[in-house]
Short mmCIF file of C-alpha atoms and ligand atoms in Angstrom, two decimals:
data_model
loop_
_atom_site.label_atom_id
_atom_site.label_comp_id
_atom_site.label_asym_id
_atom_site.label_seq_id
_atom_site.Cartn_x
_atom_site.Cartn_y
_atom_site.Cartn_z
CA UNK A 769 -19.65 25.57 1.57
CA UNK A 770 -21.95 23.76 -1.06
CA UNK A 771 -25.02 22.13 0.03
CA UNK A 772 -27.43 20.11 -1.59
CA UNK A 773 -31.21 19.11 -0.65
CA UNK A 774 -31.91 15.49 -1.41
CA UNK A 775 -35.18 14.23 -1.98
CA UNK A 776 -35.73 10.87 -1.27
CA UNK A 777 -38.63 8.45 -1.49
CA UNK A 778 -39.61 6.17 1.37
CA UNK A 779 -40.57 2.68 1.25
CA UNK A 780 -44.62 3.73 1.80
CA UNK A 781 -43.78 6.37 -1.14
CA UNK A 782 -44.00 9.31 0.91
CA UNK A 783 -40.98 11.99 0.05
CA UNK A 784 -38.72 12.89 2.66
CA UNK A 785 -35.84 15.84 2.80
CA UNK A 786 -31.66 15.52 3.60
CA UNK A 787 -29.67 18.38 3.87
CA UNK A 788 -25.97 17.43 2.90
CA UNK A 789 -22.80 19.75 3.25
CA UNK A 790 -20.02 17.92 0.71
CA UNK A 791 -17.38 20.17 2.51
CA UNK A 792 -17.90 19.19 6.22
CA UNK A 793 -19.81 15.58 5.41
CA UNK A 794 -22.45 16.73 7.40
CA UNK A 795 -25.73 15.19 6.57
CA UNK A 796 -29.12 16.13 8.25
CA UNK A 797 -32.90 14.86 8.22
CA UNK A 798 -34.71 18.01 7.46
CA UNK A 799 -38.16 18.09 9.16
CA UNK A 800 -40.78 19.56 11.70
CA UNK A 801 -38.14 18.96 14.73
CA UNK A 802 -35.66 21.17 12.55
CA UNK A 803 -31.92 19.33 11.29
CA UNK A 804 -31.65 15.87 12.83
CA UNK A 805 -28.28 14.32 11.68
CA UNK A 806 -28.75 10.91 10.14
CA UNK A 807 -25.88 9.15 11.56
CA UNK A 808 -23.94 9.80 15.60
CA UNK A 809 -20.94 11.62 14.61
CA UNK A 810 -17.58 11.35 15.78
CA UNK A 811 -15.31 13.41 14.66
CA UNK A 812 -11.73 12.90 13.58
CA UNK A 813 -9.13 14.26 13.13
CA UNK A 814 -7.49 14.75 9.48
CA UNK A 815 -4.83 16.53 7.99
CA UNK A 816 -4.70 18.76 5.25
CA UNK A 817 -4.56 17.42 1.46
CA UNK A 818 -1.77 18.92 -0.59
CA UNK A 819 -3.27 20.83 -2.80
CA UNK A 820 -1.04 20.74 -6.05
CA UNK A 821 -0.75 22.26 -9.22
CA UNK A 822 1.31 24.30 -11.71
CA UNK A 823 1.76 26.92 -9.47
CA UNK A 824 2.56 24.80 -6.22
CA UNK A 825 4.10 21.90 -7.59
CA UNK A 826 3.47 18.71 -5.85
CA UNK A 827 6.39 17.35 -3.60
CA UNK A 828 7.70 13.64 -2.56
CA UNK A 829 8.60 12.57 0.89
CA UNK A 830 9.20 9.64 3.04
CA UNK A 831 8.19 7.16 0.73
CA UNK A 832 5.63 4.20 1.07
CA UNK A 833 4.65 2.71 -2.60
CA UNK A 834 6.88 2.82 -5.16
CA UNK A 835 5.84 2.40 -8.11
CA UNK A 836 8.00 1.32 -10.48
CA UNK A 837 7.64 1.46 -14.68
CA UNK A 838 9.24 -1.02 -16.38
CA UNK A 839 8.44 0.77 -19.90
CA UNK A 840 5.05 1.38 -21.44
CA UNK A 841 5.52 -2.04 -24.19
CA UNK A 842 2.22 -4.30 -23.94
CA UNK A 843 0.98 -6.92 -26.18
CA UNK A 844 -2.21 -6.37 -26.33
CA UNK A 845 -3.84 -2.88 -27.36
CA UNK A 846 -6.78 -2.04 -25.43
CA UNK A 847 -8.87 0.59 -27.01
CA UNK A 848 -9.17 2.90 -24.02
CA UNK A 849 -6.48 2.04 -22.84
CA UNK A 850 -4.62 5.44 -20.65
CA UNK A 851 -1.59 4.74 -22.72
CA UNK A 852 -2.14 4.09 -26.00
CA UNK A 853 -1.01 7.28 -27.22
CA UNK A 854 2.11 8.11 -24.23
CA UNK A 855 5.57 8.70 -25.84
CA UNK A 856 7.54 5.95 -24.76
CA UNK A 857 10.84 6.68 -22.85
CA UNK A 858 14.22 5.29 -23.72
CA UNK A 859 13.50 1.63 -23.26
CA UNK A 860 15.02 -0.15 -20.29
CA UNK A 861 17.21 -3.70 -19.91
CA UNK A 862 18.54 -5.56 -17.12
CA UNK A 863 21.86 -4.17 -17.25
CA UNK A 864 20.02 -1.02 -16.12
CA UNK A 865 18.57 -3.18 -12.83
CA UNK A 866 22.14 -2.39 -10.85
CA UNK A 867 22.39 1.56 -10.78
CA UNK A 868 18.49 1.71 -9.87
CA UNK A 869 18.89 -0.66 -7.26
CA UNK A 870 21.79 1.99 -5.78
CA UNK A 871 19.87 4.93 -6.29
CA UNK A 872 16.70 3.22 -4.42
CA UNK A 873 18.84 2.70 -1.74
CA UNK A 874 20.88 5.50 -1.69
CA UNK A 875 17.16 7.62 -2.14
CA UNK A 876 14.64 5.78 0.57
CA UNK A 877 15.28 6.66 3.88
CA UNK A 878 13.46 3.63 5.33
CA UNK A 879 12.05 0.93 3.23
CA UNK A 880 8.82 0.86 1.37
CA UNK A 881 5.57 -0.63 2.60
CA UNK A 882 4.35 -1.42 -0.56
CA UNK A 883 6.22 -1.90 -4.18
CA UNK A 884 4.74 -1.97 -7.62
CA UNK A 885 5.60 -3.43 -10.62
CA UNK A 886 4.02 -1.73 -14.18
CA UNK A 887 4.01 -1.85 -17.49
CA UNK A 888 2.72 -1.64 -20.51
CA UNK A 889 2.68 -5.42 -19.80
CA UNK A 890 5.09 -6.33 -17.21
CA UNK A 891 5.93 -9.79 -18.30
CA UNK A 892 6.81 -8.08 -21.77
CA UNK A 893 9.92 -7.07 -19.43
CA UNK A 894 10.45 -11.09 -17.48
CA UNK A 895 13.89 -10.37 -18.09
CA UNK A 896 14.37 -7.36 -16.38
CA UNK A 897 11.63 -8.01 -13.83
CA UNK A 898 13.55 -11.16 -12.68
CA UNK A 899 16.63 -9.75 -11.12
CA UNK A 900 14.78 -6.15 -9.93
CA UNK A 901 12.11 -8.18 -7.79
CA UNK A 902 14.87 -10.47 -6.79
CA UNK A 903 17.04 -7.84 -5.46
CA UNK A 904 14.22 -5.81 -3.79
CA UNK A 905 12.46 -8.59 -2.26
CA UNK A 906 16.34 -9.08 -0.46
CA UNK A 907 16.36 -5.33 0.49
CA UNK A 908 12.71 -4.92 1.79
CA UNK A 909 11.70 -8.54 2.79
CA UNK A 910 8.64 -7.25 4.18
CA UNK A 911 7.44 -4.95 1.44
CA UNK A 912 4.23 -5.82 -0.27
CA UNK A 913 4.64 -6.78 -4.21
CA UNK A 914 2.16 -6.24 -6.47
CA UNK A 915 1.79 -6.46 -10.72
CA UNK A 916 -0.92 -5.87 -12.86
CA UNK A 917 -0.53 -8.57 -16.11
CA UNK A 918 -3.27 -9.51 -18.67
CA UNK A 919 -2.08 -12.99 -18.27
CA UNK A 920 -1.30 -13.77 -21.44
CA UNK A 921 2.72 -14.71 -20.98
CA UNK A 922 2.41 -16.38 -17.80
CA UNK A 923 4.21 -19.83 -17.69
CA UNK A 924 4.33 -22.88 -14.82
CA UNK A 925 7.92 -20.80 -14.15
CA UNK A 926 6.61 -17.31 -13.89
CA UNK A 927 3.25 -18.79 -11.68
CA UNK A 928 5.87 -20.56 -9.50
CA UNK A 929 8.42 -17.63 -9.26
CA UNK A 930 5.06 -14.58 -8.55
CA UNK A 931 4.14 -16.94 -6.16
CA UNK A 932 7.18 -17.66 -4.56
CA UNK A 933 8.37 -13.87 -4.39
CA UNK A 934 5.07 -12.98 -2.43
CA UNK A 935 3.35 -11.05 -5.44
CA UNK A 936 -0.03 -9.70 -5.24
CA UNK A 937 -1.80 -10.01 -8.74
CA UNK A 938 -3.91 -7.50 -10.31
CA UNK A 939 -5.05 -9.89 -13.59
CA UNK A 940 -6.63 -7.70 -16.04
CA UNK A 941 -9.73 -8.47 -17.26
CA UNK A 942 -12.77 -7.16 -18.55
CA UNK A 943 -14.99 -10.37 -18.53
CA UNK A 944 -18.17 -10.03 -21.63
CA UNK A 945 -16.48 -6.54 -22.30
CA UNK A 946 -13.36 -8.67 -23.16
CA UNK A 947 -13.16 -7.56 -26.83
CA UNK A 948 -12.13 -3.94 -26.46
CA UNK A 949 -8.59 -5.53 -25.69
CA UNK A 950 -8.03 -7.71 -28.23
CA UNK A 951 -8.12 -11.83 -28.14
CA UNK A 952 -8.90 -13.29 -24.74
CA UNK A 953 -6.34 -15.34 -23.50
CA UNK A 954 -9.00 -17.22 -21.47
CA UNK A 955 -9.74 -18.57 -25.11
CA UNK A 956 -7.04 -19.96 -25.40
CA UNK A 957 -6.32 -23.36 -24.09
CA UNK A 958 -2.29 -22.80 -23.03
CA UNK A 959 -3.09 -19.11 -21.55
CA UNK A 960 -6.18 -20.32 -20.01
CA UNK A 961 -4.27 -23.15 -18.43
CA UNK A 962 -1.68 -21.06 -17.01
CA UNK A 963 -4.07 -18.23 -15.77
CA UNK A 964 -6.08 -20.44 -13.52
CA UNK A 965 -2.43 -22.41 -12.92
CA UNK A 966 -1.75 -18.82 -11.06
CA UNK A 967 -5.32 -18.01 -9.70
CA UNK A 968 -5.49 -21.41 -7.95
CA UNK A 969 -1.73 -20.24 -6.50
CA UNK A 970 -2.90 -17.01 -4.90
CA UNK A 971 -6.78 -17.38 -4.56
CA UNK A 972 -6.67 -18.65 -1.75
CA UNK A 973 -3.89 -16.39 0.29
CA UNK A 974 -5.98 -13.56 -0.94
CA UNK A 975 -3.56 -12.86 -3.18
CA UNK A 976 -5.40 -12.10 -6.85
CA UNK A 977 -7.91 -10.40 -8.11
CA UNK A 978 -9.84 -9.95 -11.53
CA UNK A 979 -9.47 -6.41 -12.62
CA UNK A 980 -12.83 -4.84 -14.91
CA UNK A 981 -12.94 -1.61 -16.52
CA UNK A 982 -16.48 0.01 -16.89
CA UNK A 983 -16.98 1.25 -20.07
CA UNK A 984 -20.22 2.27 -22.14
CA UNK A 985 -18.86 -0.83 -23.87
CA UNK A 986 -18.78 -3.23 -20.85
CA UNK A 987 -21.38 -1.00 -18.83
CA UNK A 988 -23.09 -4.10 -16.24
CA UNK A 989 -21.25 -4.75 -13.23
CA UNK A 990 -23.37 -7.47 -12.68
CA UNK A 991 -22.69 -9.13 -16.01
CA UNK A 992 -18.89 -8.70 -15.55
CA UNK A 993 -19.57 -10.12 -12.24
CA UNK A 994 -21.23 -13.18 -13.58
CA UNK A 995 -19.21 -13.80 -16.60
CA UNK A 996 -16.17 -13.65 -13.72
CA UNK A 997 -17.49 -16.26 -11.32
CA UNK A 998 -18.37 -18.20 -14.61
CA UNK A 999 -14.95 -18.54 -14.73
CA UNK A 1000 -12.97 -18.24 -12.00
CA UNK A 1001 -15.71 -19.50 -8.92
CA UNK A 1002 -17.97 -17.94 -6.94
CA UNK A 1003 -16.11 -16.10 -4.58
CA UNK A 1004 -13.82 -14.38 -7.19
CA UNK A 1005 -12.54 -10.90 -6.11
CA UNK A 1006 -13.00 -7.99 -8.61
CA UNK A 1007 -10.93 -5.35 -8.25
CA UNK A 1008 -10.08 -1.53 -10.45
CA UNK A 1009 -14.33 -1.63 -11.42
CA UNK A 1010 -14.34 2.01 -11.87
CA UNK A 1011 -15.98 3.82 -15.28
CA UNK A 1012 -12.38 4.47 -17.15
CA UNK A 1013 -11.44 7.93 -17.91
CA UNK A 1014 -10.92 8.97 -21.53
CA UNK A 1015 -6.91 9.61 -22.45
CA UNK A 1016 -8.03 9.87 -26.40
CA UNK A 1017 -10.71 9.80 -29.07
CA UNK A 1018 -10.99 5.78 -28.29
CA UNK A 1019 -11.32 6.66 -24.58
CA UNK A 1020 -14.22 9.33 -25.51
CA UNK A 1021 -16.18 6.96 -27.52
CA UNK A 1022 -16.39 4.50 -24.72
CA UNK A 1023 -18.04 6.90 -22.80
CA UNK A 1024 -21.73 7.82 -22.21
CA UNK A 1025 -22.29 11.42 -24.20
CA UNK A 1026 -26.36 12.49 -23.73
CA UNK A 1027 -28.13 13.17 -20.53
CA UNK A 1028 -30.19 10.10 -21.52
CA UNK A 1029 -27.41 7.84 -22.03
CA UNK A 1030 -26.19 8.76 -18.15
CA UNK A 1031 -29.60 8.40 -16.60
CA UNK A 1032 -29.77 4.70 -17.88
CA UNK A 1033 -26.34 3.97 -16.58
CA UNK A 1034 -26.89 4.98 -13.58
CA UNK A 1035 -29.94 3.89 -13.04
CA UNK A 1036 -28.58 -0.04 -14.31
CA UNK A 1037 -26.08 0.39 -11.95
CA UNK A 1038 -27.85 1.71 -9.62
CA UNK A 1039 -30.21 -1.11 -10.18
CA UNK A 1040 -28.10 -3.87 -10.42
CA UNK A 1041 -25.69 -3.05 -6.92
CA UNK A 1042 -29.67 -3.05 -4.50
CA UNK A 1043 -30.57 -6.10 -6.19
CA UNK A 1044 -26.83 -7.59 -5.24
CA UNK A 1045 -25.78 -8.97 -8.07
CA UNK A 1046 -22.75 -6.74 -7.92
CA UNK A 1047 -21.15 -7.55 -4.41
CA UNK A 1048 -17.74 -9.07 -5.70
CA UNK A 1049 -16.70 -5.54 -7.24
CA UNK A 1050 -14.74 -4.11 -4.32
CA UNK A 1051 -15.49 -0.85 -5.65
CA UNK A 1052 -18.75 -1.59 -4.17
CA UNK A 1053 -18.57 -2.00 -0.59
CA UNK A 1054 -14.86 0.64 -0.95
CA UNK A 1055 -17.13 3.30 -2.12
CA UNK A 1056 -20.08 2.93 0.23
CA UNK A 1057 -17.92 2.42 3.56
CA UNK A 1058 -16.00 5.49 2.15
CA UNK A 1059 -19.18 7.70 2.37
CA UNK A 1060 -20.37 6.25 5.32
CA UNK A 1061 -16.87 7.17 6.81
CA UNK A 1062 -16.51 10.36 5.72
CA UNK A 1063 -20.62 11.11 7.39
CA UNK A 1064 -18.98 9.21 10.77
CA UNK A 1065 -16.20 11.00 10.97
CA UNK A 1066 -16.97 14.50 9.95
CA UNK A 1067 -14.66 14.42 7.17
CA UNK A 1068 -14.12 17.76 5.55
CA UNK A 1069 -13.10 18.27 1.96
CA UNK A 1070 -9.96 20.01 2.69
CA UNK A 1071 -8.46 16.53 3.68
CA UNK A 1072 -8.93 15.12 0.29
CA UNK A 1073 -6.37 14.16 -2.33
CA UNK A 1074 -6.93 12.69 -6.01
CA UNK A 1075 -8.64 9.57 -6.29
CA UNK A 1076 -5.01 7.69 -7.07
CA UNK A 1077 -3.05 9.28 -4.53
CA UNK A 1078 -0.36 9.83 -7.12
CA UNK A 1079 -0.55 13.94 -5.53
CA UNK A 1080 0.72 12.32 -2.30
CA UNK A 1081 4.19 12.64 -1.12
CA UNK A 1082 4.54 9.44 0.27
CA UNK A 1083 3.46 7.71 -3.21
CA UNK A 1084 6.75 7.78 -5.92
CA UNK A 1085 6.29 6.70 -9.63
CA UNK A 1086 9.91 6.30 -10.46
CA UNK A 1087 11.29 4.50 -14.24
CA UNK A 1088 14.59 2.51 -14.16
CA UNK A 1089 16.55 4.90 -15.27
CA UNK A 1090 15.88 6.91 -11.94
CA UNK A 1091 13.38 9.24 -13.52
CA UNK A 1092 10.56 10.61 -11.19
CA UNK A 1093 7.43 10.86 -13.39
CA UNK A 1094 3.61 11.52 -12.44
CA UNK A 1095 2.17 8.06 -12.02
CA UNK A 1096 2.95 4.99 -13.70
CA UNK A 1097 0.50 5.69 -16.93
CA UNK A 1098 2.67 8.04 -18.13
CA UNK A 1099 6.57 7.95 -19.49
CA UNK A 1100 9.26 10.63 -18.91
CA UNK A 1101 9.22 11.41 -22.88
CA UNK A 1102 5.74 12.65 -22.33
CA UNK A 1103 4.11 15.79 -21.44
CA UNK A 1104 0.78 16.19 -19.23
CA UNK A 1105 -2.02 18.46 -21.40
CA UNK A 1106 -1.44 21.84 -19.15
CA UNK A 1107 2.38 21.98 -21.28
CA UNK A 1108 4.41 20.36 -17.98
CA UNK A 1109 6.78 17.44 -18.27
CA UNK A 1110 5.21 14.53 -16.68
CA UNK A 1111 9.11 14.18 -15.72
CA UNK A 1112 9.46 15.93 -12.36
CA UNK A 1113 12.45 15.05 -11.18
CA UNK A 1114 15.55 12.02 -9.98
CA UNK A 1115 15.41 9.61 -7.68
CA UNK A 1116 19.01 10.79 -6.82
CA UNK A 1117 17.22 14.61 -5.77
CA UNK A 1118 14.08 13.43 -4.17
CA UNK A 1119 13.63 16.88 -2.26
CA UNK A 1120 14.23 18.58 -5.71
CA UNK A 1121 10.76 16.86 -7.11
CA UNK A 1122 7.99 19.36 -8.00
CA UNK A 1123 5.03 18.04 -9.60
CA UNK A 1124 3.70 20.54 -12.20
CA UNK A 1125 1.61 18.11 -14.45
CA UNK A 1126 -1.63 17.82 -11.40
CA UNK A 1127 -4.07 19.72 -11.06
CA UNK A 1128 -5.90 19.23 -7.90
CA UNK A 1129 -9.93 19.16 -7.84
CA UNK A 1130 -10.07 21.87 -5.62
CA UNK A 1131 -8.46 23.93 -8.46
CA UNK A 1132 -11.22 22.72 -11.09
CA UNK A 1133 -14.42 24.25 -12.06
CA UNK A 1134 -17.34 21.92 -10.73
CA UNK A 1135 -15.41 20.06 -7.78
CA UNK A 1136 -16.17 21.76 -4.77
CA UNK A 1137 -19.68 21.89 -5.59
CA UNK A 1138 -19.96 18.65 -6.54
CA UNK A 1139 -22.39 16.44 -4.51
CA UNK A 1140 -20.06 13.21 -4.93
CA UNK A 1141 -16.63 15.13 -4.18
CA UNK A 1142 -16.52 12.76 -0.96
CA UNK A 1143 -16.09 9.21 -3.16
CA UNK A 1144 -14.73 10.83 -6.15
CA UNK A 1145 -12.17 13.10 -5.27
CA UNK A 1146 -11.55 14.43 -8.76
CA UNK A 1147 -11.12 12.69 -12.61
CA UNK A 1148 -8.15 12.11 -13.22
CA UNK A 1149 -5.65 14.49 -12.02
CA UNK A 1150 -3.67 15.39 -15.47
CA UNK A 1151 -6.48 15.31 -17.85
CA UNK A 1152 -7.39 18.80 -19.37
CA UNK A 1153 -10.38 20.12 -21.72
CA UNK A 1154 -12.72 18.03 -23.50
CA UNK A 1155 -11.12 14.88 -22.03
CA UNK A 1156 -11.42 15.69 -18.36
CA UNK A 1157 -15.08 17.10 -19.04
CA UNK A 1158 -16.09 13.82 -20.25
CA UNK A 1159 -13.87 11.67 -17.90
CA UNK A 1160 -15.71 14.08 -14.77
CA UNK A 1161 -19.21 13.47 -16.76
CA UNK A 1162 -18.45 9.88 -16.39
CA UNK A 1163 -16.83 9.91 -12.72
CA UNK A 1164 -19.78 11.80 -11.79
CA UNK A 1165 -22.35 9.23 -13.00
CA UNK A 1166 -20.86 6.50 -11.79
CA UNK A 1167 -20.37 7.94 -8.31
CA UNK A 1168 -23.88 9.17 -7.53
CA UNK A 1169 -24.98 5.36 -7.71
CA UNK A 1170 -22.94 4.55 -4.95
CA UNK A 1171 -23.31 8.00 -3.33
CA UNK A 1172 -27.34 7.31 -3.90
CA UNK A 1173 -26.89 3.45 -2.43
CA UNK A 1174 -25.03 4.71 0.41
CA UNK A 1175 -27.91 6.80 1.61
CA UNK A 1176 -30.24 4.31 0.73
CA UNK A 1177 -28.15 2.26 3.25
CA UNK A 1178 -28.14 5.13 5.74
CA UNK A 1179 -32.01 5.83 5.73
CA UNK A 1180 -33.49 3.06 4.09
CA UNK A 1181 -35.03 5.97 1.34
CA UNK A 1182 -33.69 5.71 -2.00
CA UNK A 1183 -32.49 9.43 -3.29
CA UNK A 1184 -34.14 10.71 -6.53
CA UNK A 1185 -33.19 14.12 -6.68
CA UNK A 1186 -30.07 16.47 -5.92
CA UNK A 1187 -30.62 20.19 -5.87
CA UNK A 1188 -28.00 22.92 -5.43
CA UNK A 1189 -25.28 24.26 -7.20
CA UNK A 1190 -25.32 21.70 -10.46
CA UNK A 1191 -26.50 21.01 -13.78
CA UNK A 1192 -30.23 20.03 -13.98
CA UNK A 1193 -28.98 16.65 -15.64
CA UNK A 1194 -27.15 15.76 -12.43
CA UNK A 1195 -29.85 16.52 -9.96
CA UNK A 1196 -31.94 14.31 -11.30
CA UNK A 1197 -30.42 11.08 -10.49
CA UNK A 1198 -32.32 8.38 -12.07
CA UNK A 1199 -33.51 10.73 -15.29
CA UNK A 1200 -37.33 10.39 -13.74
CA UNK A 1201 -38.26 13.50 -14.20
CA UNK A 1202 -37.74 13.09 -17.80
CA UNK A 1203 -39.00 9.62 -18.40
CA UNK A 1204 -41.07 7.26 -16.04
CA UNK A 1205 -39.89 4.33 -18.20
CA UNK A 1206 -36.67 4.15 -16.11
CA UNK A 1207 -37.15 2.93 -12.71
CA UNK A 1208 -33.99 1.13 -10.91
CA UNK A 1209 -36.37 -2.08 -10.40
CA UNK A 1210 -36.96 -3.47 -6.96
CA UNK A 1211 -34.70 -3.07 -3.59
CA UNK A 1212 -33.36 -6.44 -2.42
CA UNK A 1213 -30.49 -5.84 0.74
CA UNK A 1214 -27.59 -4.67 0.13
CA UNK A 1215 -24.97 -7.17 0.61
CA UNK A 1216 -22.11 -5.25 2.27
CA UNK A 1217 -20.63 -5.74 5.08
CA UNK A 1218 -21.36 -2.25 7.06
CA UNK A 1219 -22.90 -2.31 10.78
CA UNK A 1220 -23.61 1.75 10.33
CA UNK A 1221 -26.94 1.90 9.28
CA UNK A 1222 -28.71 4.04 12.01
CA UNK A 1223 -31.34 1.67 14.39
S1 SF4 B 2714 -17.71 14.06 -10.61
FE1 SF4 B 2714 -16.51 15.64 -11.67
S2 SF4 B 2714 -16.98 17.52 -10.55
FE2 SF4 B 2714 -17.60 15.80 -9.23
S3 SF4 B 2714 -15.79 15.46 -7.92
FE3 SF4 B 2714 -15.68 14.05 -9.69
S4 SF4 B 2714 -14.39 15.12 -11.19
FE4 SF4 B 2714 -15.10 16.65 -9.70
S1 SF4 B 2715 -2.71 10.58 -12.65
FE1 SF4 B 2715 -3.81 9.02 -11.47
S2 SF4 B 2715 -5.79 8.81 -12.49
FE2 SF4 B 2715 -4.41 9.85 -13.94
S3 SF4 B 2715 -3.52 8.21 -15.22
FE3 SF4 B 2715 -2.13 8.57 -13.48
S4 SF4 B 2715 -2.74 7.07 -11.91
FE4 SF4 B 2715 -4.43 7.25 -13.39
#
């Protein structure tokens, strides 16, 4: 059990007390009349998260995304990006498009809901892409499709054909943040063209989004948000909008590293989501209703996965040569930082698949008593030492805004202070113990769409 005390401070500045339970989501008004609970509860049921690691490997199951790496080959060379630094497997062709198709078949016992397409950059791989999306779209007519591209190769053909095939785009993008991947195709006149060619395609069928990175080099949502519907209109969708996590030194130094450095962030972010300027992020309104949810539905801890879901059974990272690997970041040349093989098995063998390379949160120091464990659910889930401190560092500050504007939401008090079982830098939320200069500037509404806020 790990419990915090939340102090909070109400609209006519008096303080007021929570008591919150991160294990059974339980969250109480602490008073005179004794615990009131903030929110009616209904509880759920939920089943168990698998809890893997070295020691009990990770297993795949009935299948619902595949994921599918093309190779890790990208054009561009973002400086944090999770894999710059990933051995690359023996490269793949289209001649190798046949004998995966076969072993798909012959592997999946009922077809996938959802299929994705990854690279490096995808379109580095058109040729190979082509026929495999081709073929599968035949197979599983009704399977979702979805690639992540920077852009930068699309053509009139490519638009046409994504479009055509039912492909959900993931365009990667940071907006301002821009040059920590290199020249922005959005400067230049023919990639430009053919971006919004593709965004006018799918816009409106819902079908693309603009994916930021946070970074301490791209640190405003509501800049990136801005800069975005500069761009691409008003009502642009932004989706990934997470902090990143740090895979190398270049990761690291785009993340905060002093207690002051975190306070700030937070409290901009914190800042910028009450004032709404930061409503397009799906992130946003993800991570609040998340919270809210987990309060709702008594959600307890032991249901939780890793923030990816690549721990799940039902989710399969799979290369074309039939290799099963840990998520689509990584290659099957490459091993994870506790010494396993990020390749865990074949395609051919799915019940033979044991996933050694995860470590789930509930197996890392700090988790469990972690007031944000509900949203976060753990950096990510192969990072080790230095790197997962200050990917966790990161996750945690930019977690607490949303964990602190979901509360706000739920009480109309804005939290200030955490105490329990955590470092004095992370109880204080906003840093205003330290310095009064910091002060997340005035509360506007929220603008998500939530109908849970307590009468
Ligand atoms: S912020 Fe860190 S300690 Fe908290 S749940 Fe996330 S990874 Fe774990
Ligand atoms: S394990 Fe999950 S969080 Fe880590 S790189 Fe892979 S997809 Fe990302």
């Amino acid at each position: 059990m790990a419990q915090f005390r939340i102090k909070l401070i109400a609209p006519d500045d008096s303080e007021r007390e929570l008591l919150y339970d991160n294990q059974t989501s339980r969250l109480t008004w602490v008073g005179d009349a004794g615990e009131q609970p903030v929110l009616e509860v209904t509880p759920k049921q939920f089943s168990e998260a698998q809890v893997v690691s070295a020691n009990n490997p990770g297993r795949k199951g009935l299948i619902k995304t595949l994921k599918i790496s093309l190779g890790l080959s990208c054009n561009y060379a973002c400086n944090y990006c999770s894999q710059r630094f990933v051995p690359h497997a023996d490269s793949t062709n289209p001649s190798d498009v046949d004998d995966f198709l076969q072993l798909v078949q012959g592997s999946l016992s009922k077809a996938p809901e959802r299929i994705e397409f990854w690279g490096g950059e995808p379109l580095v791989y058109i040729k190979t892409l082509k026929p495999l999306a081709e073929h599968l779209r035949v197979l599983y007519p009704d399977a979702e499709f979805l690639m992540i591209t920077n852009g930068s190769l699309l053509t009139l053909e490519i638009n046409e054909w994504l479009e055509q095939m039912g492909f959900a785009i993931g365009l990667s993008h940071d907006g301002p943040g821009y040059r920590a991947r290199g020249a922005d195709p959005l400067d230049d006149p023919h990639q430009r063209q053919m971006i919004l060619d593709l965004y006018t395609r799918l816009h409106p069928k819902g079908r693309i989004s603009i994916n930021a990175m946070i970074s301490k080099q791209n640190s405003s949502r509501a800049a990136v948000q801005l800069w975005l519907q500069e761009r691409f209109g008003a009502d642009v969708q932004i989706g990934e909008g997470a902090f990143i996590d740090p895979y190398d030194e270049g990761g690291l130094a785009a993340t905060y590293k002093t207690a002051r450095e975190h306070s700030a962030f937070r409290t901009q972010g914190f800042g910028e989501l009450r004032a709404g300027l930061t409503g397009r992020f799906e992130i946003t309104h993800q991570k609040i209703q998340d919270f809210i949810d987990s309060i709702r539905f008594a959600r307890p801890a032991s249901a939780l996965g890793q923030k990816c879901g690549m721990d799940r059974s039902a989710n399969l990272a799979v290369d074309l040569k039939g290799n099963v690997i840990t998520c689509q970041n990584v290659s099957a040349a490459a091993t994870a930082p506790n010494g396993q093989p990020h390749l865990i098995g074949q395609l051919s063998d799915l019940s033979a698949v044991r996933m050694k390379s995860a470590t789930h949160w509930s197996q890392r120091q700090g988790c469990s008593s972690c007031p944000v464990l509900q949203i976060c659910k753990g950096s990510c889930m192969f990072l080790e030492g230095p790197l997962w401190e200050a990917g966790c560092d990161a996750a945690y500050s930019d977690n607490v805004v949303f964990f602190a504007a979901a509360i706000e939401f739920l009480t109309g008090c804005m939290p200030v202070f955490i105490d329990g079982d955590l470092p004095p830098d992370r109880k204080d939320i906003f840093g205003l113990a330290r310095s009064k200069a910091v002060s997340p500037g005035p509360r506007k509404v929220i603008p998500i769409a939530l109908d849970q806020r307590p009468a």
